[in-house]
Structures are given as C-alpha cells and as structure tokens.
Amino acid sequence: MSKTIGDVILDVNNISLTFGGVKALTDISFDVREHEVRAIIGPNGAGKSSMLNCINGVYAPQQGSITFHGRSFHHMDSHQVAVMGIGRTFQNLALFKGMSVIDNIMTGRNLRIKSNLLLQALRIGPAQREEEHHREFVEHIIDFLEIQAHRKTPVGQLPYGLQKRVDLGRALAMEPQVLLLDEPMAGMNVEEKQDMCRFVLDVNEEFGTTVVLIEHDMGVVMDISDRVVVLDYGKKIGDGTPDEVRNNEEVISAYLGTGH
C-alpha cells in the first residue's frame, strides 16, 4: 500500500555542535516530511544521537536553527519541544522499573492533563473524568502494542524487548506529530526486531505519526525508511532514498563497506 508523503514538517538548518573543542556536528542540514519514516545512519561516533538531542532540546547547538511547522528556533528546551508535538525514545531505557506497564505509559499523558494536582489526588469531578479519558487512551496503546497480558506487571520484570515496547508506548501516549526513535531495536533478537519494525510502520501508517529513526541494522533501515540521511564524523555524506544511499560511493566506503 502506497502512502502519501506530505510537506516538510521539520527542517534542520546548518546545525553545528561542539563539546570542548571537539566537533560533534558540522553544518548539518536535512528535512523531514510529514508522514514519512526518515532514518539517520552512520558509524559509532557519527553524531546521530547528538543530532536527535539538538532536535528535542537536550543540546543547544552553537550554530544553525531548527524549523518545526514553519517556526524557527536556535534552541528549545525539552519541555517546549514536547508541548509542540515532538516525542522521543532513548537508547538507554529510562522507564520506572518498579511501576506497572500501564502507569509507565500514563506518565506520557502528563502534558495532556489539565486538572491541578489536588483534584488529581482526590479524583473528583472533572479530574476523575479526565483520568478515565487518559486511561482509555493508554489502554488503546497497550492493545496496539500487544502487551495486554502485562498491563499490571512491573516493567522491571519484563524481558528487554517488551520494555522497549513500553518505552515506545510512553512516547506514543504524548500523541506526538513527530516521533524520534534512538535505536529502538538495539540489543534485540531477530524476532523482537521484526515485531518492532511492524510497530514502527503501524505507528507511521495508523497513527499518521512522522518517524525519525536512528538504527544500525541496515536491513531494517532499507526495508522501512522512505529517506535516509547519512552522517560520518559529524558531517553529512549522503541523503536520499534507500536505493540512492545504498549506491552512494562515499557512504559505501564510510559505512556500508565490507560485510554489507
């Protein structure tokens, strides 16, 4: 089934980032179109996670700007980015291990909660109705990610692959327009990777969410991405469709090389 890729929703313009004289990113520009799966690839140390950290406000680049829905920013804080509609999962799971699956995913609804803390604690009137609405939304995500059997299980007791799904669920609970996924399949076995690929594509197609994805598995990238941007030592060396990137000589020598 073909899908319609929309206009540019996120535009990264000439981003440069330095840590104590070490250049993490040098003059990086690329765009992300609405409803696409946009992959960022490159060897270890290429600057991929640093790039996501600039987009979602964890790092403030020294140069350049990021435009989201036509509004340009030199730097946004992470809360502001989340409010605007950019969600994020991280390479290292930052879940609340002692809390249940449903409560972990509920934390992703915090930005959507209108009631004050006292009303939430008392669970009366509008606050109770609001919580019921949010729980209903979270239950939909749990069904979508096929983790119904684990709703009340403490996350720390789940296998790694399922914890990754919970992490995805918490990001989805924000209802992001753009979802940044930092190596969502790292450390997974083949079956878990296949499941996660399916969920990423379903998120893109069923929720209509634009996905920006860092991934090392080139098979995965070539299968699920609409376009790929390639970084090497903090510089952009390729940008295009999977086929264009696969046949780019600079990319082949820098990253694909032998064994791919």
Coordinates of C-alpha atoms in Angstrom, one line a residue:
M1 CA 0.0 0.0 0.0
S2 CA 1.5 3.3 -1.1
K3 CA 1.2 6.3 1.3
T4 CA 1.2 10.0 0.7
I5 CA 4.3 11.9 2.0
G6 CA 3.3 15.5 2.9
D7 CA 5.2 18.8 3.1
V8 CA 8.3 19.5 5.2
I9 CA 7.3 19.4 8.9
L10 CA 10.8 19.6 10.4
D11 CA 13.8 21.4 8.8
V12 CA 17.3 21.2 10.3
N13 CA 19.4 24.1 9.0
N14 CA 23.2 24.2 9.2
I15 CA 23.5 22.7 12.7
S16 CA 26.9 22.7 14.3
L17 CA 27.6 21.3 17.8
T18 CA 30.9 21.4 19.7
F19 CA 31.9 19.9 23.0
G20 CA 35.1 21.5 24.4
G21 CA 36.7 21.9 21.0
V22 CA 35.5 18.5 19.7
K23 CA 33.2 18.9 16.8
A24 CA 30.2 16.6 17.2
L25 CA 28.2 18.0 14.3
T26 CA 29.4 20.3 11.4
D27 CA 27.0 22.2 9.3
I28 CA 24.2 19.6 9.1
S29 CA 21.1 20.3 7.1
F30 CA 18.2 17.9 6.2
D31 CA 14.4 18.0 6.3
V32 CA 11.7 15.6 7.4
R33 CA 8.4 15.4 5.5
E34 CA 5.0 14.8 7.2
H35 CA 4.1 11.1 7.4
E36 CA 7.5 9.7 6.3
V37 CA 9.9 7.4 8.1
R38 CA 13.2 9.2 8.0
A39 CA 16.3 7.3 9.0
I40 CA 19.6 8.7 10.3
I41 CA 22.5 6.3 9.9
G42 CA 26.3 6.3 10.3
P43 CA 29.0 4.5 12.2
N44 CA 29.5 4.8 16.0
G45 CA 30.5 8.4 16.9
A46 CA 29.0 9.8 13.7
G47 CA 26.8 12.3 15.7
K48 CA 23.4 10.6 15.3
S49 CA 22.2 10.8 18.9
S50 CA 23.7 14.3 19.2
M51 CA 21.5 15.3 16.2
L52 CA 18.4 14.0 17.9
N53 CA 19.4 15.7 21.1
C54 CA 19.6 19.0 19.2
I55 CA 16.1 18.5 17.7
N56 CA 14.5 17.7 21.1
G57 CA 16.2 20.4 23.1
V58 CA 18.7 18.3 25.2
Y59 CA 21.6 20.1 23.5
A60 CA 21.8 23.7 22.3
P61 CA 23.8 23.9 19.0
Q62 CA 26.3 26.7 18.6
Q63 CA 25.2 27.4 15.1
G64 CA 22.1 26.8 12.9
S65 CA 18.4 26.5 13.6
I66 CA 15.6 24.0 13.6
T67 CA 12.3 24.9 12.0
F68 CA 9.1 23.0 13.1
H69 CA 5.8 23.8 11.4
G70 CA 7.3 26.9 10.0
R71 CA 8.6 28.3 13.3
S72 CA 12.4 28.6 13.6
F73 CA 14.3 28.1 16.8
H74 CA 18.0 28.3 17.6
H75 CA 17.3 26.3 20.8
M76 CA 14.2 24.9 22.5
D77 CA 14.1 23.3 25.9
S78 CA 12.9 19.7 26.1
H79 CA 9.5 20.6 27.7
Q80 CA 8.8 23.1 25.0
V81 CA 9.6 20.6 22.3
A82 CA 7.3 18.0 23.8
V83 CA 4.5 20.5 24.1
M84 CA 4.9 21.4 20.4
G85 CA 4.5 17.7 19.4
I86 CA 7.9 16.1 19.2
G87 CA 8.2 12.8 21.2
R88 CA 11.4 10.8 21.9
T89 CA 12.6 7.4 23.0
F90 CA 16.2 7.0 24.2
Q91 CA 18.9 4.5 23.5
N92 CA 19.1 3.5 27.2
L93 CA 15.7 2.8 28.7
A94 CA 14.6 5.4 31.2
L95 CA 11.5 3.6 32.4
F96 CA 10.2 3.5 36.0
K97 CA 11.2 -0.2 36.7
G98 CA 9.1 -0.6 39.9
M99 CA 5.9 0.8 38.2
S100 CA 3.4 -1.2 36.2
V101 CA 3.3 -1.1 32.4
I102 CA 0.1 1.0 32.4
D103 CA 1.4 3.5 34.9
N104 CA 4.7 3.9 32.9
I105 CA 2.7 4.7 29.8
M106 CA 0.4 7.0 31.7
T107 CA 3.4 9.2 32.5
G108 CA 3.4 10.1 28.8
R109 CA 0.0 11.7 29.3
N110 CA 1.3 14.3 31.8
L111 CA 1.4 17.1 29.2
R112 CA -2.2 16.5 28.4
I113 CA -3.6 16.6 31.9
K114 CA -5.5 19.8 32.6
S115 CA -6.6 19.2 36.3
N116 CA -4.5 20.6 39.1
L117 CA -2.6 18.2 41.4
L118 CA -5.1 18.4 44.3
L119 CA -8.0 17.5 42.1
Q120 CA -6.0 14.7 40.6
A121 CA -5.1 13.3 44.0
L122 CA -8.8 13.5 45.2
R123 CA -10.0 12.1 41.9
I124 CA -13.3 14.1 42.0
G125 CA -15.5 15.6 39.3
P126 CA -13.7 16.7 36.2
A127 CA -10.4 15.3 37.4
Q128 CA -11.9 11.8 37.6
R129 CA -13.5 12.0 34.2
E130 CA -10.2 13.3 32.7
E131 CA -8.2 10.5 34.2
E132 CA -10.7 8.0 32.8
H133 CA -10.2 9.5 29.4
H134 CA -6.4 9.3 29.6
R135 CA -6.5 5.7 30.9
E136 CA -8.8 4.8 27.9
F137 CA -6.2 6.3 25.6
V138 CA -3.4 4.4 27.3
E139 CA -5.4 1.1 27.1
H140 CA -5.7 1.7 23.3
I141 CA -1.9 2.0 23.1
I142 CA -1.5 -1.2 25.2
D143 CA -3.8 -3.1 22.8
F144 CA -2.0 -1.6 19.8
L145 CA 1.4 -2.8 21.1
E146 CA 0.0 -6.2 22.1
I147 CA 1.1 -6.0 25.7
Q148 CA -2.4 -6.5 27.3
A149 CA -1.2 -9.5 29.3
H150 CA 1.5 -7.3 31.0
R151 CA -0.6 -4.2 31.8
K152 CA -0.1 -4.5 35.6
T153 CA 3.3 -6.1 35.6
P154 CA 6.2 -4.0 37.0
V155 CA 8.3 -3.0 34.0
G156 CA 11.5 -4.3 35.6
Q157 CA 10.2 -7.8 35.4
L158 CA 9.6 -7.8 31.7
P159 CA 12.0 -9.1 29.0
Y160 CA 14.1 -6.4 27.3
G161 CA 12.1 -6.5 24.0
L162 CA 8.8 -5.8 25.9
Q163 CA 10.4 -3.0 27.9
K164 CA 11.3 -1.4 24.5
R165 CA 7.6 -1.6 23.6
V166 CA 6.6 0.1 26.8
D167 CA 9.1 2.9 26.1
L168 CA 7.5 3.3 22.6
G169 CA 4.1 3.3 24.2
R170 CA 5.0 6.0 26.7
A171 CA 6.2 8.2 23.7
L172 CA 3.0 7.5 21.8
A173 CA 0.9 8.5 24.8
M174 CA 2.1 12.1 24.2
E175 CA 0.3 11.9 20.8
P176 CA 3.4 13.3 19.1
Q177 CA 3.3 14.6 15.5
V178 CA 7.0 13.7 15.1
L179 CA 8.5 10.7 17.0
L180 CA 12.3 10.5 17.4
L181 CA 13.4 6.9 17.9
D182 CA 17.0 6.4 19.1
E183 CA 18.0 2.8 18.1
P184 CA 14.6 1.2 19.0
M185 CA 15.9 -2.2 18.0
A186 CA 19.3 -2.2 19.7
G187 CA 20.0 -5.4 21.6
M188 CA 17.0 -7.3 20.2
N189 CA 16.9 -10.7 18.7
V190 CA 15.6 -11.3 15.2
E191 CA 12.0 -11.9 16.2
E192 CA 11.9 -8.9 18.5
K193 CA 13.3 -6.7 15.7
Q194 CA 10.6 -8.0 13.3
D195 CA 7.9 -7.1 15.9
M196 CA 9.4 -3.6 16.5
C197 CA 9.7 -3.0 12.7
R198 CA 6.0 -3.8 12.4
F199 CA 5.0 -1.5 15.2
V200 CA 7.1 1.4 13.8
L201 CA 5.4 1.0 10.4
D202 CA 2.0 0.7 12.1
V203 CA 2.6 3.9 14.1
N204 CA 3.5 5.6 10.9
E205 CA 0.5 4.4 9.0
E206 CA -2.3 4.0 11.5
F207 CA -1.4 7.0 13.9
G208 CA -0.1 9.0 11.0
T209 CA 3.0 9.8 13.0
T210 CA 6.1 11.1 11.3
V211 CA 9.1 9.0 12.4
V212 CA 12.8 9.9 12.6
L213 CA 14.8 6.8 13.3
I214 CA 18.4 6.0 14.3
E215 CA 19.2 2.4 13.5
H216 CA 22.3 0.3 12.9
D217 CA 20.7 -2.6 11.2
M218 CA 21.0 -1.7 7.5
G219 CA 18.4 -4.4 6.5
V220 CA 15.9 -2.7 8.8
V221 CA 16.7 0.8 7.5
M222 CA 16.4 -0.2 3.9
D223 CA 13.1 -2.0 4.5
I224 CA 11.2 0.6 6.5
S225 CA 12.6 4.0 5.6
D226 CA 11.3 6.4 3.0
R227 CA 14.5 8.5 3.0
V228 CA 17.9 8.2 4.7
V229 CA 20.4 10.8 5.8
V230 CA 24.0 9.5 6.4
L231 CA 26.4 11.1 9.0
D232 CA 30.1 10.3 9.3
Y233 CA 32.3 12.1 11.9
G234 CA 29.6 14.7 12.4
K235 CA 29.3 15.5 8.7
K236 CA 26.6 14.7 6.3
I237 CA 27.9 12.4 3.5
G238 CA 24.6 11.2 2.0
D239 CA 20.9 11.9 1.8
G240 CA 18.2 10.3 -0.4
T241 CA 16.1 7.2 -0.8
P242 CA 17.4 3.9 0.5
D243 CA 18.4 2.9 -3.1
E244 CA 20.3 6.2 -3.6
V245 CA 22.1 5.9 -0.3
R246 CA 22.9 2.2 -0.9
N247 CA 24.7 3.2 -4.2
N248 CA 26.4 6.3 -2.9
E249 CA 30.2 5.6 -3.1
E250 CA 31.1 7.8 -0.1
V251 CA 28.5 6.0 2.0
I252 CA 29.7 2.6 0.9
S253 CA 33.3 3.4 1.8
A254 CA 32.5 5.1 5.1
Y255 CA 29.8 2.9 6.5
L256 CA 28.4 0.1 4.4
G257 CA 31.9 -1.2 3.3
T258 CA 32.6 -4.9 3.5
G259 CA 30.2 -7.2 5.3
H260 CA 27.1 -5.3 4.0

